[in-house]
CSV table of C-alpha atoms in Angstrom, one decimal:
chain,number,residue,atom,x,y,z
A,162,MET,CA,10.2,18.5,-20.6
A,163,LYS,CA,11.9,15.8,-18.6
A,164,LEU,CA,14.4,17.0,-16.1
A,165,ASP,CA,17.2,15.0,-14.6
A,166,PHE,CA,17.0,15.5,-10.8
A,167,SER,CA,20.1,13.7,-10.1
A,168,GLN,CA,22.1,16.9,-10.1
A,169,TYR,CA,20.2,18.3,-7.1
A,170,GLU,CA,20.4,17.4,-3.5
A,171,VAL,CA,18.1,18.7,-0.9
A,172,ARG,CA,18.7,18.1,2.8
A,173,LEU,CA,19.5,19.7,6.1
A,174,ALA,CA,23.0,21.4,6.4
A,175,ARG,CA,25.4,19.1,8.3
A,176,THR,CA,28.5,21.2,8.7
A,177,GLN,CA,29.6,24.7,9.3
A,178,ASP,CA,30.7,25.0,5.8
A,179,GLU,CA,27.3,24.0,4.6
A,180,ILE,CA,25.7,26.5,6.8
A,181,ALA,CA,28.1,29.1,5.5
A,182,SER,CA,27.0,28.2,2.0
A,183,ALA,CA,23.4,29.0,3.0
A,184,GLN,CA,24.6,32.3,4.4
A,185,ARG,CA,26.4,33.0,1.2
A,186,LEU,CA,23.3,32.6,-0.8
A,187,ARG,CA,21.3,34.8,1.5
A,188,TYR,CA,23.9,37.4,1.2
A,189,ALA,CA,23.7,37.4,-2.6
A,190,VAL,CA,19.9,37.7,-2.4
A,191,PHE,CA,19.2,39.9,0.5
A,192,VAL,CA,22.3,42.2,0.6
A,193,GLU,CA,23.6,42.3,-3.0
A,194,GLU,CA,20.2,42.0,-4.8
A,195,MET,CA,17.6,43.5,-2.4
A,196,GLY,CA,19.9,46.1,-0.6
A,197,ALA,CA,19.6,44.8,3.0
A,198,LYS,CA,22.0,46.4,5.5
A,199,ALA,CA,22.1,43.1,7.4
A,200,ALA,CA,23.5,44.4,10.7
A,201,HIS,CA,25.0,41.1,11.7
A,202,ALA,CA,26.4,40.1,8.2
A,203,ASP,CA,30.0,39.2,7.6
A,204,HIS,CA,30.6,41.6,4.6
A,205,ALA,CA,34.3,40.4,4.1
A,206,ARG,CA,33.2,36.8,3.5
A,207,ARG,CA,29.9,37.8,2.0
A,208,LEU,CA,27.8,35.9,4.6
A,209,GLU,CA,24.3,37.0,5.8
A,210,CYS,CA,24.3,35.6,9.3
A,211,ASP,CA,23.1,36.3,12.9
A,212,PRO,CA,23.6,34.9,16.4
A,213,HIS,CA,20.4,32.8,16.0
A,214,ASP,CA,21.7,30.7,13.1
A,215,ALA,CA,23.3,28.1,15.3
A,216,HIS,CA,19.8,27.2,16.7
A,217,PHE,CA,18.1,26.8,13.4
A,218,ASP,CA,17.9,23.8,11.0
A,219,HIS,CA,19.1,25.0,7.4
A,220,LEU,CA,17.3,23.3,4.5
A,221,ILE,CA,19.5,23.5,1.5
A,222,LEU,CA,19.2,22.7,-2.1
A,223,VAL,CA,22.7,21.9,-3.7
A,224,ASP,CA,23.2,21.8,-7.4
A,225,HIS,CA,26.1,19.7,-8.1
A,226,ALA,CA,26.2,20.5,-11.8
A,227,TYR,CA,26.2,24.3,-11.3
A,228,PRO,CA,29.6,25.8,-12.3
A,229,VAL,CA,31.1,27.6,-9.3
A,230,ALA,CA,34.6,29.0,-8.5
A,231,ASP,CA,33.9,28.9,-4.8
A,232,PRO,CA,32.4,25.8,-3.1
A,233,LEU,CA,30.4,28.1,-0.9
A,234,ASP,CA,28.4,29.2,-3.9
A,235,ARG,CA,27.0,25.6,-4.6
A,236,VAL,CA,23.9,26.1,-2.5
A,237,ARG,CA,21.1,27.4,-4.8
A,238,ALA,CA,18.1,27.6,-2.5
A,239,VAL,CA,17.6,27.6,1.3
A,240,TYR,CA,15.2,27.8,4.2
A,241,ARG,CA,15.9,28.4,7.8
A,242,LEU,CA,13.7,26.5,10.1
A,243,LEU,CA,13.1,26.7,13.9
A,244,PRO,CA,10.8,24.1,15.5
A,245,GLY,CA,8.8,25.4,18.5
A,246,THR,CA,10.4,22.9,20.9
A,247,ARG,CA,13.7,24.8,20.2
A,248,ALA,CA,12.5,28.5,20.3
A,249,SER,CA,13.1,28.8,23.9
A,250,GLN,CA,16.9,28.5,23.4
A,251,ILE,CA,16.9,31.9,21.7
A,252,GLY,CA,14.3,33.4,23.8
A,253,GLY,CA,11.5,33.0,21.4
A,254,PHE,CA,10.7,33.1,17.7
A,255,TYR,CA,12.5,35.5,15.3
A,256,SER,CA,9.1,36.7,14.0
A,257,ALA,CA,8.2,38.0,17.5
A,258,SER,CA,10.4,41.0,16.9
A,259,GLU,CA,7.7,42.1,14.4
A,260,TYR,CA,4.5,40.4,15.3
A,261,ASP,CA,2.6,39.4,18.4
A,262,LEU,CA,2.3,35.7,18.1
A,263,SER,CA,0.1,35.0,21.1
A,264,PRO,CA,-2.7,33.4,19.0
A,265,LEU,CA,-0.3,30.7,17.9
A,266,LEU,CA,1.7,30.3,21.2
A,267,THR,CA,-1.6,29.7,23.0
A,268,ARG,CA,-3.0,27.3,20.4
A,269,THR,CA,-0.2,24.8,20.0
A,270,ASP,CA,3.6,24.1,20.7
A,271,ARG,CA,3.8,22.2,17.5
A,272,LEU,CA,5.0,25.2,15.5
A,273,LEU,CA,7.5,25.7,12.9
A,274,GLU,CA,8.9,29.1,12.0
A,275,LEU,CA,10.1,29.5,8.4
A,276,GLY,CA,12.5,32.2,7.4
A,277,ARG,CA,15.3,33.5,5.2
A,278,SER,CA,13.8,31.6,2.3
A,279,CYS,CA,15.6,32.4,-1.0
A,280,VAL,CA,16.4,31.0,-4.4
A,281,ALA,CA,19.4,32.0,-6.5
A,282,SER,CA,18.6,34.1,-9.5
A,283,SER,CA,20.0,31.3,-11.7
A,284,HIS,CA,17.4,28.7,-10.4
A,285,ARG,CA,14.1,30.8,-10.1
A,286,GLY,CA,11.1,29.5,-12.2
A,287,GLY,CA,12.5,25.9,-12.3
A,288,ALA,CA,12.6,22.8,-10.1
A,289,ALA,CA,14.4,24.2,-7.3
A,290,LEU,CA,11.5,25.7,-5.2
A,291,HIS,CA,9.3,22.6,-5.8
A,292,LEU,CA,12.2,20.2,-4.6
A,293,LEU,CA,12.8,22.4,-1.6
A,294,TRP,CA,9.1,22.4,-0.7
A,295,SER,CA,8.9,18.6,-1.1
A,296,SER,CA,11.7,18.2,1.4
A,297,LEU,CA,10.0,20.8,3.7
A,298,ALA,CA,6.8,18.7,3.7
A,299,LYS,CA,8.9,15.7,4.8
A,300,TYR,CA,10.4,17.7,7.6
A,301,VAL,CA,7.1,18.9,8.7
A,302,LEU,CA,5.8,15.3,9.0
A,303,SER,CA,8.8,14.1,10.7
A,304,GLN,CA,8.4,16.8,13.4
A,305,ASP,CA,4.6,16.5,13.7
A,306,ILE,CA,4.1,20.2,13.0
A,307,GLU,CA,0.6,21.6,13.3
A,308,VAL,CA,1.2,25.3,12.2
A,309,LEU,CA,3.8,26.8,9.9
A,310,PHE,CA,4.5,30.6,10.1
A,311,GLY,CA,7.0,33.2,9.4
A,312,VAL,CA,7.6,36.5,7.7
A,313,ALA,CA,7.7,36.9,3.9
A,314,SER,CA,8.9,40.0,2.3
A,315,PHE,CA,8.1,42.7,-0.3
A,316,PRO,CA,11.3,44.6,-1.6
A,317,GLY,CA,11.3,48.2,-0.5
A,318,THR,CA,10.0,50.1,2.4
A,319,ASP,CA,7.4,52.4,0.7
A,320,PRO,CA,3.8,51.0,1.6
A,321,ALA,CA,2.2,53.5,-0.9
A,322,ALA,CA,4.0,51.6,-3.8
A,323,LEU,CA,2.4,48.3,-2.6
A,324,ARG,CA,-1.0,49.7,-2.0
A,325,ASP,CA,-2.9,47.3,-4.3
A,326,ALA,CA,-1.1,44.2,-3.2
A,327,LEU,CA,-1.5,44.9,0.6
A,328,ALA,CA,-5.1,45.9,0.1
A,329,GLN,CA,-5.9,42.6,-1.8
A,330,LEU,CA,-4.0,40.5,0.9
A,331,GLY,CA,-5.9,42.1,3.8
A,332,THR,CA,-9.1,41.9,2.0
A,333,THR,CA,-9.0,38.3,0.9
A,334,HIS,CA,-6.4,36.4,2.8
A,335,LEU,CA,-6.6,37.5,6.5
A,336,ALA,CA,-6.0,34.6,8.8
A,337,PRO,CA,-8.9,33.4,11.0
A,338,GLN,CA,-9.1,35.0,14.3
A,339,ASN,CA,-7.7,32.0,16.2
A,340,LEU,CA,-4.5,32.3,14.2
A,341,ARG,CA,-4.4,36.0,13.5
A,342,VAL,CA,-1.0,37.4,14.6
A,343,SER,CA,-0.7,41.1,14.6
A,344,ALA,CA,2.2,43.4,13.6
A,345,HIS,CA,3.5,45.4,16.7
A,346,PRO,CA,2.1,48.9,16.9
A,347,GLY,CA,4.4,51.7,16.3
A,348,PRO,CA,6.0,53.6,13.3
A,349,ASN,CA,7.0,50.4,11.4
A,350,ARG,CA,3.5,49.0,11.4
A,351,VAL,CA,1.5,49.3,8.1
A,352,GLU,CA,-2.3,49.0,8.2
A,353,LEU,CA,-3.9,46.6,5.8
A,354,VAL,CA,-7.1,47.4,4.0
A,355,ARG,CA,-9.8,45.1,5.5
A,356,ASP,CA,-12.9,46.1,3.6
A,357,PRO,CA,-14.5,43.7,0.9
A,358,ALA,CA,-15.8,46.8,-0.8
A,359,ALA,CA,-12.3,48.3,-1.2
A,360,LEU,CA,-11.2,49.4,-4.5
A,361,PHE,CA,-7.8,48.0,-5.7
A,362,ASP,CA,-6.3,47.0,-9.0
A,363,ALA,CA,-6.3,43.3,-8.9
A,364,VAL,CA,-3.9,43.0,-12.0
A,365,ARG,CA,-1.4,45.4,-10.4
A,366,ALA,CA,-1.7,43.5,-7.0
A,367,ARG,CA,-0.8,40.2,-8.7
A,368,GLN,CA,2.2,41.8,-10.3
A,369,GLN,CA,3.3,43.2,-6.9
A,370,ILE,CA,3.1,40.1,-4.9
A,371,PRO,CA,6.3,38.1,-5.1
A,372,PRO,CA,6.2,34.5,-6.4
A,373,LEU,CA,7.0,32.8,-3.1
A,374,ILE,CA,4.0,34.6,-1.2
A,375,LYS,CA,1.6,33.7,-4.3
A,376,ALA,CA,2.8,30.1,-3.7
A,377,TYR,CA,2.0,30.2,0.0
A,378,LEU,CA,-1.4,31.6,-0.7
A,379,ARG,CA,-2.2,28.9,-3.2
A,380,LEU,CA,-1.4,26.3,-0.6
A,381,GLY,CA,-3.9,27.7,1.8
A,382,GLY,CA,-1.6,30.2,3.5
A,383,THR,CA,-3.3,33.2,5.4
A,384,ILE,CA,-1.7,36.6,6.6
A,385,GLY,CA,-1.6,38.2,10.0
A,386,ASP,CA,-3.1,41.8,10.8
A,387,GLY,CA,-0.8,44.5,9.5
A,388,ALA,CA,2.5,44.6,7.7
A,389,PHE,CA,5.9,45.6,9.2
A,390,ILE,CA,8.6,47.7,7.7
A,391,ASP,CA,12.1,46.1,8.2
A,392,HIS,CA,14.6,49.0,7.5
A,393,ASP,CA,17.5,46.7,8.1
A,394,PHE,CA,16.5,44.3,5.3
A,395,ASN,CA,14.9,47.0,3.1
A,396,THR,CA,11.6,45.2,3.0
A,397,ILE,CA,7.9,45.3,4.0
A,398,ASP,CA,7.1,42.0,5.7
A,399,ILE,CA,3.9,40.2,6.2
A,400,CYS,CA,3.4,37.2,8.5
A,401,LEU,CA,2.1,34.1,6.7
A,402,VAL,CA,0.3,31.4,8.8
A,403,MET,CA,-0.7,27.9,7.5
A,404,GLU,CA,-2.3,25.0,9.3
A,405,THR,CA,-0.7,21.7,8.0
A,406,ALA,CA,-3.9,19.8,8.2
A,407,LEU,CA,-5.7,22.2,5.9
A,408,MET,CA,-2.9,22.6,3.5
A,409,ALA,CA,-1.9,19.0,3.1
A,410,GLN,CA,-4.3,18.2,0.1
A,411,LYS,CA,-3.6,21.7,-1.5
A,412,TYR,CA,0.1,21.0,-1.3
A,413,ARG,CA,-0.3,17.5,-2.9
A,414,ASP,CA,-2.5,18.9,-5.7
A,415,PHE,CA,-0.1,21.9,-6.3
A,416,TYR,CA,3.1,19.7,-6.3
A,417,THR,CA,1.5,17.1,-8.5
A,418,ARG,CA,0.6,19.7,-11.1
A,419,ALA,CA,3.9,21.4,-10.9
A,420,ALA,CA,5.8,18.2,-11.3
A,421,ALA,CA,3.8,17.2,-14.3
A,422,GLN,CA,4.8,20.5,-16.0
A,423,LEU,CA,8.5,19.9,-15.5
C-alpha cells in the first residue's frame, strides 16, 4: 500500500502553541487514557505539562489532513528530548528521579534523554511512529549523540500482573555493566528476574510488553537493573539504554523493512 506522506510534518516545536499541542496529546494519552494523576497538569486546558518542558526540545508529528475542532489537537505523535549539554539547566535528567544514572554520566556527556513519547490512538500501527523515529535519527546525528536513554512505561502499578514481561526483560535484555543504570532502592523499586533458567510464559510476556518497548528492543535497546513504580503516572517504568553506534545498522534495517510494508 502506497501512502501519501505529504499530509504529515515532523519537526521540532517552534512556538508555545505547538508545545501546548504536544502537551494536549500527552494529556489525552497519559491522563485520559492511562489514568495518570499528572500533578503538574493543567486540567482546565487539558495539558500534561511540568516546569521542565521549557528546557526540552519537543519533536512533533502534525497530521494536516486529520479533522480537528481545536488546532491544539493537530499533533498526533510526540517525543520530549533533552540533550546532555542542557540537563544542568534543570538540575539533571528527568530519569534521575527514578534511576541512578552514574554509569551513563561517567561514560560520556553526549547523552540524549527521551521521554513523554506517545502516539494518538488514531495513528497507532501506521506510519506515524516510523516517521517520528526517522526524524529522531536525524536529530541524534545533528547533536552527535552517543547514548540514548529514558524511561518507558507499562500501564498499571501491579508488578505481579507483569511478572512474565519483567522476567523476560531482566533475563534477556539487561544492559551491559558499563551502561547498567539502576532503579533507586525503596518501596517503588521492582526487582527483575535475572536468571537464564527462570520460568516465564514467553507468549504472555510478548503480549504484555507495549509496542514502543518492543521496537526499542528490536533496535538494540537494553534495560537498566530494576523497574520503578510511578504512582503519579499510574505506570511501571523501565529505563531503556541504547548506544547509537550499535543501533545504527539495526535502525536502518528496521526502518527499511517497515517502509517497504507501508
